[in-house]
PDB file of C-alpha atoms in Angstrom:
ATOM      1  CA  UNK A1016    -146.089 229.038  19.024  1.00 51.00           C
ATOM      2  CA  UNK A1017    -148.731 231.216  19.133  1.00 49.00           C
ATOM      3  CA  UNK A1018    -147.447 233.667  16.352  1.00 46.00           C
ATOM      4  CA  UNK A1019    -147.773 230.425  14.163  1.00 43.00           C
ATOM      5  CA  UNK A1020    -151.250 229.751  15.269  1.00 42.00           C
ATOM      6  CA  UNK A1021    -152.270 233.850  14.671  1.00 43.00           C
ATOM      7  CA  UNK A1022    -150.363 233.518  11.263  1.00 41.00           C
ATOM      8  CA  UNK A1023    -152.633 230.394  10.501  1.00 42.00           C
ATOM      9  CA  UNK A1024    -155.731 231.570  11.726  1.00 42.00           C
ATOM     10  CA  UNK A1025    -155.437 235.082   9.621  1.00 42.00           C
ATOM     11  CA  UNK A1026    -155.417 232.865   6.964  1.00 38.00           C
ATOM     12  CA  UNK A1027    -157.984 230.397   7.656  1.00 39.00           C
ATOM     13  CA  UNK A1028    -160.670 233.369   9.132  1.00 40.00           C
ATOM     14  CA  UNK A1029    -161.076 234.542   5.123  1.00 34.00           C
ATOM     15  CA  UNK A1030    -162.513 230.775   4.405  1.00 35.00           C
ATOM     16  CA  UNK A1031    -165.221 230.764   7.751  1.00 42.00           C
ATOM     17  CA  UNK A1032    -165.170 229.516  10.827  1.00 48.00           C
ATOM     18  CA  UNK A1033    -164.670 225.889  10.114  1.00 54.00           C
ATOM     19  CA  UNK A1034    -162.316 225.257   7.465  1.00 58.00           C
ATOM     20  CA  UNK A1035    -159.559 222.747   6.050  1.00 65.00           C
ATOM     21  CA  UNK A1036    -157.234 223.470   3.943  1.00 80.00           C
ATOM     22  CA  UNK A1037    -154.906 220.522   2.317  1.00 87.00           C
ATOM     23  CA  UNK A1038    -152.692 219.865  -0.645  1.00 93.00           C
ATOM     24  CA  UNK A1039    -151.801 216.665  -1.969  1.00 95.00           C
ATOM     25  CA  UNK A1040    -149.816 214.935  -4.134  1.00 96.00           C
ATOM     26  CA  UNK A1041    -149.824 211.055  -5.143  1.00 96.00           C
ATOM     27  CA  UNK A1042    -147.911 209.269  -7.930  1.00 96.00           C
ATOM     28  CA  UNK A1043    -149.984 208.200 -10.427  1.00 94.00           C
ATOM     29  CA  UNK A1044    -147.845 205.271 -11.753  1.00 94.00           C
ATOM     30  CA  UNK A1045    -147.492 203.880  -8.578  1.00 95.00           C
ATOM     31  CA  UNK A1046    -149.098 200.195  -8.718  1.00 94.00           C
ATOM     32  CA  UNK A1047    -150.491 200.495  -4.708  1.00 93.00           C
ATOM     33  CA  UNK A1048    -152.239 196.632  -5.458  1.00 90.00           C
ATOM     34  CA  UNK A1049    -148.760 195.392  -4.784  1.00 92.00           C
ATOM     35  CA  UNK A1050    -148.486 196.461  -1.284  1.00 94.00           C
ATOM     36  CA  UNK A1051    -149.202 194.022   1.334  1.00 94.00           C
ATOM     37  CA  UNK A1052    -147.075 195.553   4.123  1.00 96.00           C
ATOM     38  CA  UNK A1053    -146.671 199.021   6.130  1.00 96.00           C
ATOM     39  CA  UNK A1054    -145.005 200.516   8.810  1.00 96.00           C
ATOM     40  CA  UNK A1055    -146.460 203.402  10.109  1.00 96.00           C
ATOM     41  CA  UNK A1056    -143.893 205.380  12.222  1.00 96.00           C
ATOM     42  CA  UNK A1057    -144.303 207.445  15.466  1.00 95.00           C
ATOM     43  CA  UNK A1058    -145.252 211.390  14.529  1.00 96.00           C
ATOM     44  CA  UNK A1059    -142.623 213.793  14.732  1.00 95.00           C
ATOM     45  CA  UNK A1060    -143.839 216.918  17.196  1.00 96.00           C
ATOM     46  CA  UNK A1061    -142.453 220.142  17.150  1.00 94.00           C
ATOM     47  CA  UNK A1062    -140.775 221.055  19.976  1.00 94.00           C
ATOM     48  CA  UNK A1063    -142.756 224.349  20.415  1.00 93.00           C
ATOM     49  CA  UNK A1064    -145.954 222.126  20.582  1.00 94.00           C
ATOM     50  CA  UNK A1065    -144.661 219.620  23.523  1.00 94.00           C
ATOM     51  CA  UNK A1066    -145.812 220.613  27.066  1.00 94.00           C
ATOM     52  CA  UNK A1067    -145.851 217.219  28.808  1.00 94.00           C
ATOM     53  CA  UNK A1068    -149.525 216.531  27.817  1.00 95.00           C
ATOM     54  CA  UNK A1069    -149.817 217.393  24.250  1.00 95.00           C
ATOM     55  CA  UNK A1070    -147.494 215.194  23.248  1.00 96.00           C
ATOM     56  CA  UNK A1071    -149.008 212.386  24.677  1.00 96.00           C
ATOM     57  CA  UNK A1072    -152.071 213.404  23.195  1.00 96.00           C
ATOM     58  CA  UNK A1073    -150.603 213.044  20.020  1.00 97.00           C
ATOM     59  CA  UNK A1074    -149.407 209.581  20.247  1.00 96.00           C
ATOM     60  CA  UNK A1075    -152.698 208.442  21.970  1.00 97.00           C
ATOM     61  CA  UNK A1076    -155.054 209.792  19.047  1.00 97.00           C
ATOM     62  CA  UNK A1077    -152.694 209.030  16.295  1.00 97.00           C
ATOM     63  CA  UNK A1078    -151.971 205.234  16.960  1.00 96.00           C
ATOM     64  CA  UNK A1079    -156.264 204.520  17.782  1.00 96.00           C
ATOM     65  CA  UNK A1080    -156.830 206.214  14.129  1.00 96.00           C
ATOM     66  CA  UNK A1081    -154.135 203.887  12.331  1.00 95.00           C
ATOM     67  CA  UNK A1082    -156.516 201.717  10.022  1.00 90.00           C
ATOM     68  CA  UNK A1083    -155.681 199.890   7.058  1.00 89.00           C
ATOM     69  CA  UNK A1084    -158.155 196.999   5.685  1.00 83.00           C
ATOM     70  CA  UNK A1085    -156.539 193.762   4.282  1.00 83.00           C
ATOM     71  CA  UNK A1086    -152.795 195.341   4.964  1.00 90.00           C
ATOM     72  CA  UNK A1087    -149.975 194.113   7.288  1.00 93.00           C
ATOM     73  CA  UNK A1088    -148.868 196.479   9.497  1.00 94.00           C
ATOM     74  CA  UNK A1089    -145.823 195.457  10.279  1.00 95.00           C
ATOM     75  CA  UNK A1090    -144.285 197.888  13.895  1.00 94.00           C
ATOM     76  CA  UNK A1091    -140.839 199.313  13.513  1.00 94.00           C
ATOM     77  CA  UNK A1092    -139.343 197.176  16.307  1.00 93.00           C
ATOM     78  CA  UNK A1093    -140.489 194.511  14.283  1.00 95.00           C
ATOM     79  CA  UNK A1094    -138.305 195.721  11.304  1.00 94.00           C
ATOM     80  CA  UNK A1095    -135.346 196.342  13.178  1.00 93.00           C
ATOM     81  CA  UNK A1096    -135.088 193.143  15.226  1.00 94.00           C
ATOM     82  CA  UNK A1097    -135.472 191.148  12.034  1.00 95.00           C
ATOM     83  CA  UNK A1098    -132.548 193.299  10.379  1.00 94.00           C
ATOM     84  CA  UNK A1099    -130.689 191.922  13.667  1.00 94.00           C
ATOM     85  CA  UNK A1100    -131.383 188.598  13.436  1.00 95.00           C
ATOM     86  CA  UNK A1101    -130.504 188.663   9.987  1.00 94.00           C
ATOM     87  CA  UNK A1102    -127.275 190.022  10.444  1.00 93.00           C
ATOM     88  CA  UNK A1103    -126.505 188.891  14.228  1.00 95.00           C
ATOM     89  CA  UNK A1104    -125.656 192.955  15.209  1.00 93.00           C
ATOM     90  CA  UNK A1105    -127.819 195.099  17.391  1.00 93.00           C
ATOM     91  CA  UNK A1106    -129.108 198.243  15.539  1.00 92.00           C
ATOM     92  CA  UNK A1107    -129.299 200.224  18.861  1.00 90.00           C
ATOM     93  CA  UNK A1108    -126.076 199.981  19.534  1.00 92.00           C
ATOM     94  CA  UNK A1109    -123.829 200.101  16.448  1.00 92.00           C
ATOM     95  CA  UNK A1110    -126.281 203.703  15.924  1.00 91.00           C
ATOM     96  CA  UNK A1111    -124.068 204.428  18.849  1.00 91.00           C
ATOM     97  CA  UNK A1112    -120.927 204.132  17.902  1.00 94.00           C
ATOM     98  CA  UNK A1113    -121.251 204.130  14.164  1.00 94.00           C
ATOM     99  CA  UNK A1114    -124.458 205.694  13.124  1.00 91.00           C
ATOM    100  CA  UNK A1115    -123.663 206.293   9.416  1.00 94.00           C
ATOM    101  CA  UNK A1116    -123.256 202.543   9.042  1.00 94.00           C
ATOM    102  CA  UNK A1117    -126.732 201.624  10.710  1.00 92.00           C
ATOM    103  CA  UNK A1118    -128.229 204.154   8.886  1.00 93.00           C
ATOM    104  CA  UNK A1119    -126.906 202.284   5.762  1.00 93.00           C
ATOM    105  CA  UNK A1120    -128.105 198.773   6.775  1.00 94.00           C
ATOM    106  CA  UNK A1121    -131.383 200.002   7.663  1.00 93.00           C
ATOM    107  CA  UNK A1122    -132.092 201.981   4.368  1.00 92.00           C
ATOM    108  CA  UNK A1123    -130.831 199.326   2.005  1.00 93.00           C
ATOM    109  CA  UNK A1124    -132.686 196.252   3.747  1.00 95.00           C
ATOM    110  CA  UNK A1125    -135.980 197.881   5.271  1.00 95.00           C
ATOM    111  CA  UNK A1126    -137.597 196.632   1.679  1.00 95.00           C
ATOM    112  CA  UNK A1127    -137.499 193.116   3.301  1.00 96.00           C
ATOM    113  CA  UNK A1128    -139.683 193.669   5.476  1.00 96.00           C
ATOM    114  CA  UNK A1129    -142.461 196.424   4.604  1.00 96.00           C
ATOM    115  CA  UNK A1130    -143.198 197.856   1.283  1.00 97.00           C
ATOM    116  CA  UNK A1131    -144.219 201.039   2.878  1.00 96.00           C
ATOM    117  CA  UNK A1132    -143.100 203.320   5.216  1.00 96.00           C
ATOM    118  CA  UNK A1133    -145.617 206.457   6.689  1.00 97.00           C
ATOM    119  CA  UNK A1134    -144.546 209.450   8.019  1.00 97.00           C
ATOM    120  CA  UNK A1135    -145.624 212.076   9.811  1.00 97.00           C
ATOM    121  CA  UNK A1136    -144.791 215.851  11.171  1.00 97.00           C
ATOM    122  CA  UNK A1137    -147.263 217.685  13.532  1.00 97.00           C
ATOM    123  CA  UNK A1138    -146.454 221.691  13.219  1.00 95.00           C
ATOM    124  CA  UNK A1139    -148.878 222.842  14.791  1.00 94.00           C
ATOM    125  CA  UNK A1140    -151.475 221.719  17.705  1.00 95.00           C
ATOM    126  CA  UNK A1141    -153.111 224.282  20.302  1.00 93.00           C
ATOM    127  CA  UNK A1142    -155.690 226.566  20.471  1.00 89.00           C
ATOM    128  CA  UNK A1143    -155.726 230.687  19.700  1.00 85.00           C
ATOM    129  CA  UNK A1144    -158.425 233.135  18.304  1.00 81.00           C
ATOM    130  CA  UNK A1145    -160.079 234.043  15.194  1.00 78.00           C
ATOM    131  CA  UNK A1146    -162.661 236.731  14.567  1.00 74.00           C
ATOM    132  CA  UNK A1147    -166.194 235.770  13.982  1.00 74.00           C
ATOM    133  CA  UNK A1148    -168.951 238.102  12.428  1.00 76.00           C
ATOM    134  CA  UNK A1149    -172.142 238.074  14.047  1.00 73.00           C
ATOM    135  CA  UNK A1150    -175.103 236.440  13.107  1.00 73.00           C
ATOM    136  CA  UNK A1151    -178.861 235.746  13.881  1.00 80.00           C
ATOM    137  CA  UNK A1152    -179.957 232.523  13.985  1.00 76.00           C
ATOM    138  CA  UNK A1153    -184.018 231.216  14.670  1.00 84.00           C
ATOM    139  CA  UNK A1154    -185.558 228.917  17.023  1.00 86.00           C
ATOM    140  CA  UNK A1155    -189.191 227.444  17.458  1.00 87.00           C
ATOM    141  CA  UNK A1156    -190.669 226.175  20.094  1.00 82.00           C
ATOM    142  CA  UNK A1157    -194.325 225.505  21.305  1.00 84.00           C
ATOM    143  CA  UNK A1158    -196.548 227.655  23.814  1.00 81.00           C
ATOM    144  CA  UNK A1159    -198.893 225.793  25.548  1.00 79.00           C
ATOM    145  CA  UNK A1160    -202.084 227.923  26.833  1.00 75.00           C
ATOM    146  CA  UNK A1161    -204.895 226.693  28.459  1.00 74.00           C
ATOM    147  CA  UNK A1162    -208.697 228.014  26.823  1.00 69.00           C
ATOM    148  CA  UNK A1163    -212.048 227.893  29.144  1.00 71.00           C
ATOM    149  CA  UNK A1164    -215.144 227.930  27.623  1.00 63.00           C
ATOM    150  CA  UNK A1165    -218.229 230.011  28.727  1.00 63.00           C
ATOM    151  CA  UNK A1166    -219.659 226.658  28.843  1.00 65.00           C
ATOM    152  CA  UNK A1167    -217.287 226.110  31.690  1.00 63.00           C
ATOM    153  CA  UNK A1168    -215.230 223.018  29.502  1.00 66.00           C
ATOM    154  CA  UNK A1169    -211.423 224.037  28.713  1.00 66.00           C
ATOM    155  CA  UNK A1170    -208.620 223.035  27.299  1.00 69.00           C
ATOM    156  CA  UNK A1171    -205.237 223.408  25.669  1.00 73.00           C
ATOM    157  CA  UNK A1172    -203.516 225.172  22.600  1.00 75.00           C
ATOM    158  CA  UNK A1173    -200.123 225.036  21.375  1.00 78.00           C
ATOM    159  CA  UNK A1174    -198.892 228.176  19.549  1.00 82.00           C
ATOM    160  CA  UNK A1175    -195.133 227.694  17.656  1.00 86.00           C
ATOM    161  CA  UNK A1176    -193.623 230.746  18.560  1.00 86.00           C
ATOM    162  CA  UNK A1177    -190.654 231.704  16.859  1.00 89.00           C
ATOM    163  CA  UNK A1178    -187.623 233.580  18.613  1.00 86.00           C
ATOM    164  CA  UNK A1179    -184.563 235.108  17.561  1.00 84.00           C
ATOM    165  CA  UNK A1180    -181.294 234.944  18.686  1.00 78.00           C
ATOM    166  CA  UNK A1181    -178.570 237.599  17.714  1.00 78.00           C
ATOM    167  CA  UNK A1182    -174.776 236.644  18.309  1.00 72.00           C
ATOM    168  CA  UNK A1183    -172.138 239.740  18.640  1.00 71.00           C
ATOM    169  CA  UNK A1184    -168.799 239.219  16.511  1.00 72.00           C
ATOM    170  CA  UNK A1185    -165.694 239.072  17.993  1.00 75.00           C
ATOM    171  CA  UNK A1186    -162.589 236.983  18.613  1.00 79.00           C
ATOM    172  CA  UNK A1187    -163.457 233.705  19.359  1.00 81.00           C
ATOM    173  CA  UNK A1188    -161.322 230.061  20.765  1.00 83.00           C
ATOM    174  CA  UNK A1189    -160.195 228.177  18.354  1.00 90.00           C
ATOM    175  CA  UNK A1190    -158.742 224.548  18.284  1.00 92.00           C
ATOM    176  CA  UNK A1191    -156.117 224.392  15.296  1.00 93.00           C
ATOM    177  CA  UNK A1192    -153.562 221.551  13.771  1.00 95.00           C
ATOM    178  CA  UNK A1193    -151.612 220.926  10.999  1.00 95.00           C
ATOM    179  CA  UNK A1194    -150.013 217.786   9.837  1.00 97.00           C
ATOM    180  CA  UNK A1195    -147.884 216.285   6.765  1.00 97.00           C
ATOM    181  CA  UNK A1196    -147.684 213.085   5.705  1.00 97.00           C
ATOM    182  CA  UNK A1197    -145.634 211.365   3.673  1.00 97.00           C
ATOM    183  CA  UNK A1198    -145.707 207.527   2.347  1.00 97.00           C
ATOM    184  CA  UNK A1199    -142.732 206.350   0.775  1.00 96.00           C
ATOM    185  CA  UNK A1200    -141.340 202.955  -1.111  1.00 96.00           C
ATOM    186  CA  UNK A1201    -138.656 200.960   0.723  1.00 96.00           C
ATOM    187  CA  UNK A1202    -137.472 199.722  -2.041  1.00 95.00           C
ATOM    188  CA  UNK A1203    -137.233 202.273  -4.444  1.00 94.00           C
ATOM    189  CA  UNK A1204    -136.877 204.885  -1.898  1.00 94.00           C
ATOM    190  CA  UNK A1205    -139.069 207.350  -3.766  1.00 96.00           C
ATOM    191  CA  UNK A1206    -142.274 209.096  -2.402  1.00 97.00           C
ATOM    192  CA  UNK A1207    -145.500 207.999  -3.297  1.00 97.00           C
ATOM    193  CA  UNK A1208    -148.149 209.831  -1.384  1.00 97.00           C
ATOM    194  CA  UNK A1209    -147.778 213.539   0.545  1.00 97.00           C
ATOM    195  CA  UNK A1210    -150.573 215.329   2.380  1.00 97.00           C
ATOM    196  CA  UNK A1211    -150.342 218.524   4.159  1.00 97.00           C
ATOM    197  CA  UNK A1212    -153.383 218.797   5.994  1.00 96.00           C
ATOM    198  CA  UNK A1213    -154.354 222.228   7.977  1.00 95.00           C
ATOM    199  CA  UNK A1214    -157.338 222.282   9.800  1.00 94.00           C
ATOM    200  CA  UNK A1215    -159.094 225.311  12.441  1.00 90.00           C
ATOM    201  CA  UNK A1216    -162.527 225.109  14.206  1.00 89.00           C
ATOM    202  CA  UNK A1217    -163.609 227.968  16.000  1.00 84.00           C
ATOM    203  CA  UNK A1218    -166.169 227.832  18.972  1.00 81.00           C
ATOM    204  CA  UNK A1219    -168.588 230.359  18.240  1.00 75.00           C
ATOM    205  CA  UNK A1220    -171.483 229.085  20.108  1.00 72.00           C
ATOM    206  CA  UNK A1221    -172.118 228.078  23.815  1.00 71.00           C
ATOM    207  CA  UNK A1222    -172.076 224.221  22.962  1.00 74.00           C
ATOM    208  CA  UNK A1223    -168.899 224.398  20.818  1.00 79.00           C
ATOM    209  CA  UNK A1224    -166.171 222.859  22.812  1.00 85.00           C
ATOM    210  CA  UNK A1225    -163.860 221.890  19.824  1.00 91.00           C
ATOM    211  CA  UNK A1226    -160.268 221.300  21.137  1.00 93.00           C
ATOM    212  CA  UNK A1227    -157.230 220.680  18.873  1.00 94.00           C
ATOM    213  CA  UNK A1228    -156.954 216.836  19.591  1.00 95.00           C
ATOM    214  CA  UNK A1229    -160.745 216.620  17.738  1.00 95.00           C
ATOM    215  CA  UNK A1230    -159.108 218.807  14.961  1.00 95.00           C
ATOM    216  CA  UNK A1231    -156.091 216.447  15.306  1.00 97.00           C
ATOM    217  CA  UNK A1232    -158.348 212.858  15.314  1.00 97.00           C
ATOM    218  CA  UNK A1233    -159.759 214.020  11.934  1.00 96.00           C
ATOM    219  CA  UNK A1234    -156.926 214.797  10.117  1.00 97.00           C
ATOM    220  CA  UNK A1235    -155.541 211.474  11.314  1.00 97.00           C
ATOM    221  CA  UNK A1236    -158.340 209.586  10.407  1.00 96.00           C
ATOM    222  CA  UNK A1237    -158.312 211.252   6.800  1.00 96.00           C
ATOM    223  CA  UNK A1238    -155.526 210.441   5.911  1.00 97.00           C
ATOM    224  CA  UNK A1239    -155.980 206.549   6.794  1.00 96.00           C
ATOM    225  CA  UNK A1240    -159.276 206.738   5.451  1.00 94.00           C
ATOM    226  CA  UNK A1241    -157.753 207.875   1.618  1.00 95.00           C
ATOM    227  CA  UNK A1242    -154.554 206.010   1.904  1.00 95.00           C
ATOM    228  CA  UNK A1243    -156.925 203.296   2.553  1.00 92.00           C
ATOM    229  CA  UNK A1244    -159.314 203.750   0.017  1.00 90.00           C
ATOM    230  CA  UNK A1245    -156.498 204.233  -2.422  1.00 88.00           C
ATOM    231  CA  UNK A1246    -154.673 200.461  -1.372  1.00 85.00           C
ATOM    232  CA  UNK A1247    -158.393 199.024  -2.264  1.00 72.00           C
ATOM    233  CA  UNK A1248    -159.244 200.669  -5.602  1.00 63.00           C
ATOM    234  CA  UNK A1249    -156.276 199.791  -6.734  1.00 52.00           C
ATOM    235  CA  UNK A1250    -156.505 195.546  -5.759  1.00 46.00           C
TER     236      UNK A1250
END
């Protein structure tokens, strides 16, 4: 896992201490205005990320970021229960004895209950290090001085003072995450919206305390904001 993060950070470091690399494809011929129901599946998490904490953070953050205006969100469990009722079977039990048949029923009937399936995979979620060049920055503060006149009168004056601070170069802690998204039309089985989003944020000052869940949250929010915008644009 650390080797994967290191490779990503080596590439990202060429772009600066805070960067995002995004690839995207949208089916321009697809009529998004017809979408009324969307089902969002739980994200698939790479095994090398799981440590008992990361997967819980990912699940909680992902769920909190799902926001689609004027669209009915159909939970995956509701889709399965609806099929159970329609066919008078228990798909979970059928999947244990005949997974091919269970998959066939699901694939052929999902469109009845939802229009779009959104799947996601988390490939990177963790901390690494990246090199940050040294830099300088200025801060200004007012210095207060007391002035006493020859006649005994006194007062205060404030003088602006500029101070230069230098931060040396070196390796800094960097939070990073990589997530892929896929939205599929359930009637045709064709992908209509694909995205891969890689992001990293280096903690270069004492005030920076970005962790992987912060970067991951921005990635998920960005996807749902843009997907929602696509739905609203085509209405």
